[in-house]
Coordinates of N, CA and C in Angstrom, one line a residue:
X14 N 76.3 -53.8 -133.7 CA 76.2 -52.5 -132.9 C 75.2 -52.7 -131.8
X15 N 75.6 -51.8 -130.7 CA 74.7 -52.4 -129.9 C 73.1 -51.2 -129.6
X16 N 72.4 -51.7 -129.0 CA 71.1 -51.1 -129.2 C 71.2 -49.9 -128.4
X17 N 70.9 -48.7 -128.8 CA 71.3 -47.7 -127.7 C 69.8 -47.8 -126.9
X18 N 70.3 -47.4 -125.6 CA 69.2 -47.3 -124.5 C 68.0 -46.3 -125.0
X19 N 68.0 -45.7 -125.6 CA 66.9 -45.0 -126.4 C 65.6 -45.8 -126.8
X20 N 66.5 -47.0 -127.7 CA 65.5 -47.7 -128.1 C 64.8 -48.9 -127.6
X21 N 65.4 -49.0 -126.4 CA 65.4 -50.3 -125.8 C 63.5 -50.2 -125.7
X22 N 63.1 -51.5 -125.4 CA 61.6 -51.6 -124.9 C 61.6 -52.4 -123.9
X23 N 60.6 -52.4 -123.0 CA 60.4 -53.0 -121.9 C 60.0 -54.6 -122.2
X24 N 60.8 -55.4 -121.4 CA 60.6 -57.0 -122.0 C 60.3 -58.2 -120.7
X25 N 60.0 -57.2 -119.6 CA 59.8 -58.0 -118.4 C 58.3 -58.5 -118.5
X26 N 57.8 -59.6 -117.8 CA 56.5 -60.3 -117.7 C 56.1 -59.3 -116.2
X27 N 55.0 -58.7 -116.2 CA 54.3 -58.5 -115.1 C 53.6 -59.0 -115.1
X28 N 53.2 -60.0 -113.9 CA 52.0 -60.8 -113.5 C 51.7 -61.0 -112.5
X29 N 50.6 -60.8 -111.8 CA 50.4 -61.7 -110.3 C 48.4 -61.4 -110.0
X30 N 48.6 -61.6 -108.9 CA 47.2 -62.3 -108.8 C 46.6 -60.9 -107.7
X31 N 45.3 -61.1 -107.9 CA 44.6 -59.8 -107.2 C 44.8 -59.1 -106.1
X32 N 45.0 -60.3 -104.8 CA 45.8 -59.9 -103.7 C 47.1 -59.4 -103.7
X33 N 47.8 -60.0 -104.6 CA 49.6 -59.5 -104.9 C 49.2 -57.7 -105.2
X34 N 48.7 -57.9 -105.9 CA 48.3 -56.7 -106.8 C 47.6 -55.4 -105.5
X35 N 47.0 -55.8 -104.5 CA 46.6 -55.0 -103.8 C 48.1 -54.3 -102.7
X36 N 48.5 -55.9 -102.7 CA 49.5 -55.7 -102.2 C 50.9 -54.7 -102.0
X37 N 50.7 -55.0 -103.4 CA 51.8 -53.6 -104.5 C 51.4 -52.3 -104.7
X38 N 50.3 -52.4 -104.5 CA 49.8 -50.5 -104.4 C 49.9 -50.2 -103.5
X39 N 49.5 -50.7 -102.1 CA 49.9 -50.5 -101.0 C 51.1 -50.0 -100.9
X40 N 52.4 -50.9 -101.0 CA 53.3 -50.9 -101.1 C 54.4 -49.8 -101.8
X41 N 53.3 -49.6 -102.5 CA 54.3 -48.7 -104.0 C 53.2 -47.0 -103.5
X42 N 52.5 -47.2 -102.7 CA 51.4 -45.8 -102.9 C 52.4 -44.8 -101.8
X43 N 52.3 -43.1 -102.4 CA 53.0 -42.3 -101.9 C 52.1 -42.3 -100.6
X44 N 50.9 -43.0 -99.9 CA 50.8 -42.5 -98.2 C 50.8 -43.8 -97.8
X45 N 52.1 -44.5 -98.1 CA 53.0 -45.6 -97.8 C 53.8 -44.3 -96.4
X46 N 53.1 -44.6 -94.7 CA 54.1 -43.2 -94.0 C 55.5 -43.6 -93.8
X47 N 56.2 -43.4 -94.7 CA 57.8 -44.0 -94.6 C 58.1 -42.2 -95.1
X48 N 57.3 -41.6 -95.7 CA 58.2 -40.2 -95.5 C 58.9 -39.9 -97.0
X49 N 58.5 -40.8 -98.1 CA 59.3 -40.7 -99.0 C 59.3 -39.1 -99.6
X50 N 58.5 -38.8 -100.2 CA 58.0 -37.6 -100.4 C 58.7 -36.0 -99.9
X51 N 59.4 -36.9 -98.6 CA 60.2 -35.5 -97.7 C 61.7 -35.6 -98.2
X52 N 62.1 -36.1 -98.9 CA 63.5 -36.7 -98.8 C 63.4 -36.0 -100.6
X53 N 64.6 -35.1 -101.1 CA 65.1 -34.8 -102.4 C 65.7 -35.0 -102.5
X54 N 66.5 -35.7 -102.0 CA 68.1 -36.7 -102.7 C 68.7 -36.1 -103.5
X55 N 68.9 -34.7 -103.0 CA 69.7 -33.9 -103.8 C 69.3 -32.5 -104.9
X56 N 67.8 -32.9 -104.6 CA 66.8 -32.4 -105.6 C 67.0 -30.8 -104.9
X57 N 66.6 -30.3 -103.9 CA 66.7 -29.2 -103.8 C 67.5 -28.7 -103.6
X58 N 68.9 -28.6 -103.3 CA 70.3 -28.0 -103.3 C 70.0 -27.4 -105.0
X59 N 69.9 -28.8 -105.8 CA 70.0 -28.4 -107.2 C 69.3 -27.1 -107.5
X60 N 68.3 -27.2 -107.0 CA 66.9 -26.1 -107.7 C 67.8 -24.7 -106.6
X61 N 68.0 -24.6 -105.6 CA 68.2 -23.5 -104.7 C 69.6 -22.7 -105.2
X62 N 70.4 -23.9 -106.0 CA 71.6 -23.0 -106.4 C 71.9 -22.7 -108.0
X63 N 70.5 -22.8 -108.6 CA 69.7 -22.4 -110.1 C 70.5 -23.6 -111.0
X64 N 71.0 -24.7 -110.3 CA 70.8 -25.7 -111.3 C 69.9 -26.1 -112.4
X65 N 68.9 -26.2 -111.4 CA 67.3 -26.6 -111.9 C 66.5 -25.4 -112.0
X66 N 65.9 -25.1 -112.8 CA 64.8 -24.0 -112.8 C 63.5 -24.3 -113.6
X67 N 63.5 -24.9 -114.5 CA 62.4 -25.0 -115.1 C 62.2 -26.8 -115.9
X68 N 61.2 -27.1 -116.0 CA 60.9 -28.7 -116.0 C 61.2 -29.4 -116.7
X69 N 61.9 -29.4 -117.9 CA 62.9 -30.0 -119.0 C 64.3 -29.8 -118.1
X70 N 64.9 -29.3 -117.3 CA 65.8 -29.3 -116.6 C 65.9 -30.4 -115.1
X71 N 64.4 -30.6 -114.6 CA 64.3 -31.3 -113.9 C 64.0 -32.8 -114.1
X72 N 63.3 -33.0 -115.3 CA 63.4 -33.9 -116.5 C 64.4 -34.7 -116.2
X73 N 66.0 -33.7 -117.1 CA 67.3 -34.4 -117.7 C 67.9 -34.8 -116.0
X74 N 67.3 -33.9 -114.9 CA 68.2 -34.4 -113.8 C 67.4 -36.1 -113.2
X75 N 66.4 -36.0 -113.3 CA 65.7 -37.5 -113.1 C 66.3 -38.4 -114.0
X76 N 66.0 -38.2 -114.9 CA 66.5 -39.1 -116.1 C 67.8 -39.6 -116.0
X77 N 68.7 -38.8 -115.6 CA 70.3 -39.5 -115.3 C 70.3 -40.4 -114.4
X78 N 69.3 -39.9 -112.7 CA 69.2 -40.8 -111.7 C 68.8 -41.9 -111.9
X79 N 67.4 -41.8 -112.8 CA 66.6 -43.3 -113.0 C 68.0 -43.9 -113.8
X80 N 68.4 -43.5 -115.0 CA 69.2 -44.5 -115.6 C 70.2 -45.0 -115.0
X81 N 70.9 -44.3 -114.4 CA 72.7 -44.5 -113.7 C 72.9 -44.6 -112.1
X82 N 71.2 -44.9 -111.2 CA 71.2 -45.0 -110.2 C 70.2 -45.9 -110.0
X83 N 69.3 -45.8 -109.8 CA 68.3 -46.7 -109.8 C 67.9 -48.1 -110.8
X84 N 68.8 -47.8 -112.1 CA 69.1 -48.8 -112.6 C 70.0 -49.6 -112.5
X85 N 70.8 -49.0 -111.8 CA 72.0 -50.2 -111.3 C 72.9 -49.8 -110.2
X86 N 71.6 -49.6 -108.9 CA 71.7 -50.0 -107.6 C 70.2 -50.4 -107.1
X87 N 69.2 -49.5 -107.3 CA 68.5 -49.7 -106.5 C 67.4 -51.4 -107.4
X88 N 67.4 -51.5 -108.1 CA 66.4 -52.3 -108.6 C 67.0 -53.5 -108.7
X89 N 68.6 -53.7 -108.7 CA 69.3 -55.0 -109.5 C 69.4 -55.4 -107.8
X90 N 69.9 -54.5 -106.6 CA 69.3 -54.6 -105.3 C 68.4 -55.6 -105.0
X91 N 67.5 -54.8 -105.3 CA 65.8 -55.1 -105.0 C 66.1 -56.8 -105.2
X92 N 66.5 -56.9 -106.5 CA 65.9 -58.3 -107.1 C 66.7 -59.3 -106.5
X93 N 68.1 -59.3 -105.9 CA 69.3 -60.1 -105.8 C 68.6 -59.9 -103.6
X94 N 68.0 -58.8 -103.1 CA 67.2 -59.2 -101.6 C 65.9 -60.0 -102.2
X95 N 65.2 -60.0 -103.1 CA 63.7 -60.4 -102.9 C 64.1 -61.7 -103.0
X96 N 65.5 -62.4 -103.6 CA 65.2 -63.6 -103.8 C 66.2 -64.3 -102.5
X97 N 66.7 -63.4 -101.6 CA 67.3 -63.9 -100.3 C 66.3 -64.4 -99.6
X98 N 65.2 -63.3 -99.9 CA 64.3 -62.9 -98.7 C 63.0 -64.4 -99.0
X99 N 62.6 -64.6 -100.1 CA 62.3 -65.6 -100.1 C 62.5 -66.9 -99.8
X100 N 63.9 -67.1 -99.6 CA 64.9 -68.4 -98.9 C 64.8 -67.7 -97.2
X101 N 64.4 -66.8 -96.8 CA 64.3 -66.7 -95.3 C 65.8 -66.3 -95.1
X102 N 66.8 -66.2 -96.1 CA 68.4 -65.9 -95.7 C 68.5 -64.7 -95.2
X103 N 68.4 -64.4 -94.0 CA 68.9 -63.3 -93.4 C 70.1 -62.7 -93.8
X104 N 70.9 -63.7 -93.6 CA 72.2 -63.4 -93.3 C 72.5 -62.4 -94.9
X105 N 72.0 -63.4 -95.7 CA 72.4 -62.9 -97.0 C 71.7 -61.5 -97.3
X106 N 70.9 -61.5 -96.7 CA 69.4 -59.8 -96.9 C 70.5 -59.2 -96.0
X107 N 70.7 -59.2 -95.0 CA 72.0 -58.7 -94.3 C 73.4 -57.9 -94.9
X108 N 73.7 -59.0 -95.8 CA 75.3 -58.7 -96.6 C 74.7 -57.7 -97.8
X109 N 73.6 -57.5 -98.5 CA 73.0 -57.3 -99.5 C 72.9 -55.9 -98.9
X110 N 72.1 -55.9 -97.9 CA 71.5 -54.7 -97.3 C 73.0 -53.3 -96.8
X111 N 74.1 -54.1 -96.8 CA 75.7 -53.1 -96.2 C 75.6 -52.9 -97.7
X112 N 75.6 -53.9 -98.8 CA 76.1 -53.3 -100.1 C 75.3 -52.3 -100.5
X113 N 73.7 -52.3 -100.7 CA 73.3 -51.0 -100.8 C 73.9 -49.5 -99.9
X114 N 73.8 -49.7 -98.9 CA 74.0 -48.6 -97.9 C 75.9 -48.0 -98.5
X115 N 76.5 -48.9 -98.4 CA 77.8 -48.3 -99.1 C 77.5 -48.2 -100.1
X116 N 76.6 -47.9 -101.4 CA 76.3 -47.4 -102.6 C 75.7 -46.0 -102.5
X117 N 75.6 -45.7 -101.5 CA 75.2 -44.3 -101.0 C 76.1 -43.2 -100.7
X118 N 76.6 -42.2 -101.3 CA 77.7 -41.1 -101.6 C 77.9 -40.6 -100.4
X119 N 76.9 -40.0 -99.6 CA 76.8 -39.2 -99.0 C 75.9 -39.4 -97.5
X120 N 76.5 -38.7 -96.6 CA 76.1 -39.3 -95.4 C 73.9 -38.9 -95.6
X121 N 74.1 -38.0 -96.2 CA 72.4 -37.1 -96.6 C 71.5 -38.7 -97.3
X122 N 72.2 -39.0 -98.6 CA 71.9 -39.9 -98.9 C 71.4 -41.2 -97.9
X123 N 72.7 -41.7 -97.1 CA 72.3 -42.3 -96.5 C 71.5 -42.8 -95.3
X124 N 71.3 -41.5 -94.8 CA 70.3 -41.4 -93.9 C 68.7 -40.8 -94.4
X125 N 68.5 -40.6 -95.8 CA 67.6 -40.6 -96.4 C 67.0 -42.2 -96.9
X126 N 68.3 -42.6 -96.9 CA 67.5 -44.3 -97.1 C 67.1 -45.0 -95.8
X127 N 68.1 -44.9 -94.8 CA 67.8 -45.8 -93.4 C 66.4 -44.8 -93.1
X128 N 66.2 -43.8 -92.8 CA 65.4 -43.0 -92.6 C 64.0 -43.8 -93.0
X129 N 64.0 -43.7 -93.9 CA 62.7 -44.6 -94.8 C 62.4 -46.4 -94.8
X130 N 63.8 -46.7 -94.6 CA 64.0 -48.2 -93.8 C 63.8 -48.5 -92.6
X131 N 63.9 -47.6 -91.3 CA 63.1 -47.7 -90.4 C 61.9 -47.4 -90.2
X132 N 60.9 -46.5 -91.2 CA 59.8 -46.2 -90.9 C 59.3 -47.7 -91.4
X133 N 59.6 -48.0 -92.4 CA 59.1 -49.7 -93.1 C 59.1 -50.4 -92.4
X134 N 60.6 -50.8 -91.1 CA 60.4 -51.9 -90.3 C 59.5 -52.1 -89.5
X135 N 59.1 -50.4 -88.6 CA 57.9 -50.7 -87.7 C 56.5 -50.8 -88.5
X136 N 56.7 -50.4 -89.6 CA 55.2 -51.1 -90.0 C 55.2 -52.4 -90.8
X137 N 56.6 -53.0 -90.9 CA 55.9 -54.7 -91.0 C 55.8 -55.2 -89.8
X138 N 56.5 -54.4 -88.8 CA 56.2 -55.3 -87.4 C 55.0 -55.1 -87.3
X139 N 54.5 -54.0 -87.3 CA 52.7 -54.1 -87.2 C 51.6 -54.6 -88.3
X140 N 52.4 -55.3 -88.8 CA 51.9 -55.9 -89.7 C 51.7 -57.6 -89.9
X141 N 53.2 -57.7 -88.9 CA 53.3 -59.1 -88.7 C 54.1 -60.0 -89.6
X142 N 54.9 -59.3 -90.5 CA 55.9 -59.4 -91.4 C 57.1 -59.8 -91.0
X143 N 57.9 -61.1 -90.6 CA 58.7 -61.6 -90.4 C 60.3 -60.6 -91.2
X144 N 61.0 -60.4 -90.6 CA 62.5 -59.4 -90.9 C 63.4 -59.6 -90.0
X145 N 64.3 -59.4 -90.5 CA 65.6 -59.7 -89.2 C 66.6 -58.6 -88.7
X146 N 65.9 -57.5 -89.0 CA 66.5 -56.3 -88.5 C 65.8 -55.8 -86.8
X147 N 67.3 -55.5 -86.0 CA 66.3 -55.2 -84.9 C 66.0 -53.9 -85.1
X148 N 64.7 -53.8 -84.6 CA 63.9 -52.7 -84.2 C 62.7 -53.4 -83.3
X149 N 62.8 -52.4 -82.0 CA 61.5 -52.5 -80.9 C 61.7 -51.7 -79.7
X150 N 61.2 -52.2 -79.3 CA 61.7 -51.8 -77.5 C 63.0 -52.6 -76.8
X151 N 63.6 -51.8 -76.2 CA 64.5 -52.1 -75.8 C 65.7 -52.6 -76.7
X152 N 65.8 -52.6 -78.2 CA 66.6 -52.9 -79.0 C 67.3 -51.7 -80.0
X153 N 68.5 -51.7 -79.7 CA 69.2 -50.9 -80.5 C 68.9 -50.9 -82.3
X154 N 68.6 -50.1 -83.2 CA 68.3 -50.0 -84.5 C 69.3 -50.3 -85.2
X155 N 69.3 -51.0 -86.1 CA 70.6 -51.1 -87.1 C 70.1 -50.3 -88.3
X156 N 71.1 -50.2 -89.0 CA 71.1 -49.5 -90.3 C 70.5 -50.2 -91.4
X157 N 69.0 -49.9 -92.3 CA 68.2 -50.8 -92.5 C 68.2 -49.8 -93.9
X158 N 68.9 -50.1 -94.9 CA 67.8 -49.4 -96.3 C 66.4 -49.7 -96.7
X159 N 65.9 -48.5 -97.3 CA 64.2 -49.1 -97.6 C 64.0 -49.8 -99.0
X160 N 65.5 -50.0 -99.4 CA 64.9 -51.5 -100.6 C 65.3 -53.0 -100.0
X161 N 65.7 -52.8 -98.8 CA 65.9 -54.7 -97.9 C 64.2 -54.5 -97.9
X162 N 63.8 -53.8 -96.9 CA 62.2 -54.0 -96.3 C 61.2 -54.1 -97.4
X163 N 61.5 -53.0 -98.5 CA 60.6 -53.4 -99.6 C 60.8 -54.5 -100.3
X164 N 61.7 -55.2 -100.5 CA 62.3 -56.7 -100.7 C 61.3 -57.4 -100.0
X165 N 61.8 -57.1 -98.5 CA 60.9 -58.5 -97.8 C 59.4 -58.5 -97.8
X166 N 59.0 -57.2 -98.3 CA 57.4 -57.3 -97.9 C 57.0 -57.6 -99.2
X167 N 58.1 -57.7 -100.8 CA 57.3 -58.1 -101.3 C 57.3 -59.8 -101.4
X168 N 58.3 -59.8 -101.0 CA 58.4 -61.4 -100.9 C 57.6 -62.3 -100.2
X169 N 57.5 -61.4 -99.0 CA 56.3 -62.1 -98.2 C 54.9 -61.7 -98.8
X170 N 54.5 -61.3 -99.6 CA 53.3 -61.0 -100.1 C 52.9 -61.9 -101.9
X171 N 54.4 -62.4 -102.0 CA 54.2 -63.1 -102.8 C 54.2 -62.0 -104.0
X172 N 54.6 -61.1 -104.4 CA 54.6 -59.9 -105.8 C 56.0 -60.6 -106.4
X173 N 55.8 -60.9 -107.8 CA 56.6 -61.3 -108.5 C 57.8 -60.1 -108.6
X174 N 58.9 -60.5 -108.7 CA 60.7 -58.9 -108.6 C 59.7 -58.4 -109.9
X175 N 59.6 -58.5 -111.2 CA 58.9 -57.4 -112.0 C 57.9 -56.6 -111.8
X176 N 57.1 -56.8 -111.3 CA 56.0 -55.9 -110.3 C 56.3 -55.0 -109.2
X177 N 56.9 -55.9 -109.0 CA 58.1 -55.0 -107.5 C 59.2 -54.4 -107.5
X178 N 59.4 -54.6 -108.6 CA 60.3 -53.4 -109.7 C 59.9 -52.2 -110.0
X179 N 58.6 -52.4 -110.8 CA 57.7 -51.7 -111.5 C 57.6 -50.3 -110.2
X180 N 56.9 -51.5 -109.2 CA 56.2 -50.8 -108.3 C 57.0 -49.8 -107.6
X181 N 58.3 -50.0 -107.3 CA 59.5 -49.5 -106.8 C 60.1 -48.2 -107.5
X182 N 60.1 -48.5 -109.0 CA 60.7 -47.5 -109.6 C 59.5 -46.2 -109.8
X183 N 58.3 -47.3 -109.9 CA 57.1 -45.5 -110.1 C 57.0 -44.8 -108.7
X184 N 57.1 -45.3 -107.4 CA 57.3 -44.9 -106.0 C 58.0 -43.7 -105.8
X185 N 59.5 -44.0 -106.5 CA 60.7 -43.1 -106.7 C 60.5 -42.0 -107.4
X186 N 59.9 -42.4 -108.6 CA 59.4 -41.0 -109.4 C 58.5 -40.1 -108.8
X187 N 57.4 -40.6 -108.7 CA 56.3 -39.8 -107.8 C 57.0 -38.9 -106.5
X188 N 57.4 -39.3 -105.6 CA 58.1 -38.8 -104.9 C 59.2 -38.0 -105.4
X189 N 59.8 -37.9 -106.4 CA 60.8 -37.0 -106.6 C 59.9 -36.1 -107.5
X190 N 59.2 -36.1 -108.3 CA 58.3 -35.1 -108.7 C 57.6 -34.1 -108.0
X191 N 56.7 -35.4 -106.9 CA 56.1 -34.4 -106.1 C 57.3 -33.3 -105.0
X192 N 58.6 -33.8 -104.8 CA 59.7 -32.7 -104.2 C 59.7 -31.3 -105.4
X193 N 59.6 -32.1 -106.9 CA 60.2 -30.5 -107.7 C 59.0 -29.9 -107.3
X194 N 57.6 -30.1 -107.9 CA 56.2 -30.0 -107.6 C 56.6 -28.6 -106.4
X195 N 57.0 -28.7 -105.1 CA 56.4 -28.0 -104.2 C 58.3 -27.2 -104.7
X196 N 59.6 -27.4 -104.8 CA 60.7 -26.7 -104.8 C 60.8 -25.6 -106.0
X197 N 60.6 -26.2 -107.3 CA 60.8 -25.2 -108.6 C 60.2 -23.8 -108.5
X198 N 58.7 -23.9 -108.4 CA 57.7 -25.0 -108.3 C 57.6 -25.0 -109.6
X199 N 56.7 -26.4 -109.8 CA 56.0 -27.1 -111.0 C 54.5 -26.7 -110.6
X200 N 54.1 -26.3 -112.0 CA 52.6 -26.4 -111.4 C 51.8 -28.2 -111.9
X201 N 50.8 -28.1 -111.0 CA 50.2 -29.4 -111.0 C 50.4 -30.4 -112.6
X202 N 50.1 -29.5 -113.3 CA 49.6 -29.9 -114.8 C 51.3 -29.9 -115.2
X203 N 51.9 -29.3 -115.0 CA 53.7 -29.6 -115.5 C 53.9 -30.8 -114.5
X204 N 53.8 -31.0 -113.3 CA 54.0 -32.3 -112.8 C 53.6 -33.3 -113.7
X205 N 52.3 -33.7 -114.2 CA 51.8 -34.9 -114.7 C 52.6 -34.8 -116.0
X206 N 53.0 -34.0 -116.6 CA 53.3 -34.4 -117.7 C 54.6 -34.7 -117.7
X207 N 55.6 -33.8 -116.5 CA 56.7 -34.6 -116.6 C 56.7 -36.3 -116.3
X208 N 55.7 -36.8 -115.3 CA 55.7 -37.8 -115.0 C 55.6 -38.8 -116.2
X209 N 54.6 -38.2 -116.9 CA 54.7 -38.9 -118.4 C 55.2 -39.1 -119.2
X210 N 56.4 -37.9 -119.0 CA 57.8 -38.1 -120.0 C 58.4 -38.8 -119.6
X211 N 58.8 -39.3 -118.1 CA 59.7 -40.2 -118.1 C 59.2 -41.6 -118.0
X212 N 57.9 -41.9 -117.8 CA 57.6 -43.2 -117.6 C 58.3 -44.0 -118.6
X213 N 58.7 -43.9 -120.3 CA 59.4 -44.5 -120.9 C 60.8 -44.8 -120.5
X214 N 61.4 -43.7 -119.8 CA 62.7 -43.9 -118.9 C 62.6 -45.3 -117.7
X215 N 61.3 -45.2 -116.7 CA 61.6 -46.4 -116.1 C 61.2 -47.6 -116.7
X216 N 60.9 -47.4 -117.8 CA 60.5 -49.0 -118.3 C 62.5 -49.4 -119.0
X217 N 62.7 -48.1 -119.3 CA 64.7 -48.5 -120.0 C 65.5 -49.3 -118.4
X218 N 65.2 -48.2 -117.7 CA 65.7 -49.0 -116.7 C 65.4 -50.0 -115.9
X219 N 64.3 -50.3 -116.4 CA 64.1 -52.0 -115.7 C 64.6 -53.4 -117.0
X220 N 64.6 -52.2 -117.8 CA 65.3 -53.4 -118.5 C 66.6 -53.7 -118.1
X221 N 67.3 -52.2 -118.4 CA 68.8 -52.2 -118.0 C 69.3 -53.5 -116.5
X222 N 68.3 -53.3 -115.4 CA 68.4 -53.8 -114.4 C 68.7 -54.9 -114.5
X223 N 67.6 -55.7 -115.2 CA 67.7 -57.1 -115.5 C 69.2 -57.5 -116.0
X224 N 69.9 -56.9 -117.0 CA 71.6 -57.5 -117.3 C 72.7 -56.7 -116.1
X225 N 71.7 -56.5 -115.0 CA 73.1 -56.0 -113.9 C 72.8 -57.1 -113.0
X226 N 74.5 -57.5 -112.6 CA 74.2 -58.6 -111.5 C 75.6 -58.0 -110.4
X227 N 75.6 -58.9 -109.4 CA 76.3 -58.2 -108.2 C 77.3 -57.4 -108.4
X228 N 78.1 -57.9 -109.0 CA 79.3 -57.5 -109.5 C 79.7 -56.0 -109.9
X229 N 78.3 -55.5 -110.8 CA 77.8 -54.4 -111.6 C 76.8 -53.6 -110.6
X230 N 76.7 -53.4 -109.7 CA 76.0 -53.0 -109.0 C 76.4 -51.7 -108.7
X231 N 76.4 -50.7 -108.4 CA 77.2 -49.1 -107.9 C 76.6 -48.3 -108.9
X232 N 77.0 -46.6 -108.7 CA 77.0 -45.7 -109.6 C 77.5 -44.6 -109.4
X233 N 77.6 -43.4 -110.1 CA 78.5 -42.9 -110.2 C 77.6 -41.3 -111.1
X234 N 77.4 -40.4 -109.6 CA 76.5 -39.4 -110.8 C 77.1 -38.2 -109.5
X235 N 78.1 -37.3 -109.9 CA 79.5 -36.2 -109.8 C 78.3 -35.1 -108.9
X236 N 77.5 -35.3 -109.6 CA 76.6 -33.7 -109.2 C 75.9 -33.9 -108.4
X237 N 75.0 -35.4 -108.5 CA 73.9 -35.8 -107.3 C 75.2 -35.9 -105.9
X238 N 76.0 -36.4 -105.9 CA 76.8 -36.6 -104.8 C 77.1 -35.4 -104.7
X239 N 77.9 -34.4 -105.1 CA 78.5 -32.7 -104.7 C 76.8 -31.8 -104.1
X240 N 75.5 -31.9 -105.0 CA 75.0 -31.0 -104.3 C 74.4 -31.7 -102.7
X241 N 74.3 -33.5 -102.8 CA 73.9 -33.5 -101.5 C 74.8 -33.5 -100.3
X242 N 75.9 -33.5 -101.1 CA 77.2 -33.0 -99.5 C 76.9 -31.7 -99.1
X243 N 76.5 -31.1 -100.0 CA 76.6 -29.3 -100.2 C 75.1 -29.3 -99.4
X244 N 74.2 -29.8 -100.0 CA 72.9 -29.2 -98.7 C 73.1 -30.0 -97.4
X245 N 74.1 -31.0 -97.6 CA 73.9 -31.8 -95.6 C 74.9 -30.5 -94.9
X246 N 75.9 -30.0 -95.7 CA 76.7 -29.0 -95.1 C 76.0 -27.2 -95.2
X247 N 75.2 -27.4 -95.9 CA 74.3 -26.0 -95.7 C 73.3 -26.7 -94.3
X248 N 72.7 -27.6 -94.1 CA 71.4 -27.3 -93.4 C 72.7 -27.6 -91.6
X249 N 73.9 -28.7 -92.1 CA 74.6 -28.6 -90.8 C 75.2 -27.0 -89.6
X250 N 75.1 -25.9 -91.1 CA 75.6 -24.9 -90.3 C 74.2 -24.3 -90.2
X251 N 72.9 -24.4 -90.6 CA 72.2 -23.9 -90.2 C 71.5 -24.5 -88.4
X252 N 71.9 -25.2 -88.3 CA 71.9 -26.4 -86.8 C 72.7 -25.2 -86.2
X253 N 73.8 -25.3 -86.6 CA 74.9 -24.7 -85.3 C 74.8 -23.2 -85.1
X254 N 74.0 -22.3 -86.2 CA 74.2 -21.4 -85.7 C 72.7 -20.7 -84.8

């Protein structure tokens, strides 16, 4: 029989060395200014059209994302660019970087990631972080998700993919908390403890991530795609009128 994800435990080695480690908080800290924190990826349509109302509801809608999205796109991602990005394969961070972006339902979605992917690029340029996406003066932007750049910056910083996993998937949480936080609202003290409830959620799905490889990559969640069509098309007629 096989082990239901309930019980699974986290089996990844986290390890790295003090600089890595500074590295990663940096990296992973919500005043990282990429904007993460503005972006609900669906979160508020939910809450505005009484999907979501109260914080066991907001809970079970994380919990489907981290398992059925972030476990098998954003993290199996992460790990199949960090190890392009280490070989200097552009080309390949490249082909990796269209497959995420077509993993993306919705035009909202997807310009919630490039969104966040270009605020990353100009600060590894000012940082001095070698990438192969243009962005500068006088150069047209390409379409850049923000798990290529979080890829290359961990790679160039040396943070082991488990750390940079880690680091990646509590990023995601924090920021979608802190969106119910100000939408439900949650009060401060219901924030922390939701955050506590799920942290056993991302340690499932970093396991899960580890047995996903290219092939298995995608997902598939009916409601996160319908309400973020539904608010790109609520806030579009609010534009036009």
């Amino acid at each position: 029989m096989a082990t239901p994800i309930t019980d699974m435990q986290p089996n990844v080695a986290i390890n790295t060395d003090d600089r890595a480690l500074f590295r990663l908080m940096q990296l992973s800290s919500a005043s990282l200014p990429v904007g993460g924190y503005s972006f609900s990826q669906g979160l508020e349509y939910a809450i505005d059209c009484g999907w979501l109302k109260k914080q066991a509801e907001v809970h079970e809608w994380l919990e489907m994302q981290i398992l059925h999205a972030v476990a098998y796109v954003d993290l199996p991602a992460l790990k199949l660019l960090m190890a392009a990005a280490k070989q200097a394969d552009w080309q390949e961070v490249k082909r990796l970087n269209d497959l995420v972006l077509a993993c993306r339902e919705t035009k909202e979605l997807r310009l919630t990631d490039t969104a966040m992917g270009e605020a990353l690029v100009r600060l590894l340029n000012s940082l001095g972080v070698e990438q192969p996406f243009a962005h500068g003066r006088g150069s047209a932007p390409e379409a850049v998700s923000f798990i290529s750049l979080f890829a290359i910056a961990a790679a160039h910083w040396d943070i082991n993919y488990p750390s940079a996993a880690l680091g990646f998937a509590w990023s995601w949480l924090e920021n979608q908390v802190a969106a119910a936080t100000k939408l439900v609202p949650l009060g401060q003290t219901q924030a922390q403890v939701l955050i506590g409830d799920l942290q056993p959620i991302l340690s499932q799905a970093l396991n899960i991530a580890e047995q996903v490889d290219e092939e298995q990559v995608g997902a598939g969640l009916p409601a996160l795609a319908i309400a973020s069509a539904l608010h790109e098309q609520q806030y579009s007629r609010l534009f036009r009128s």
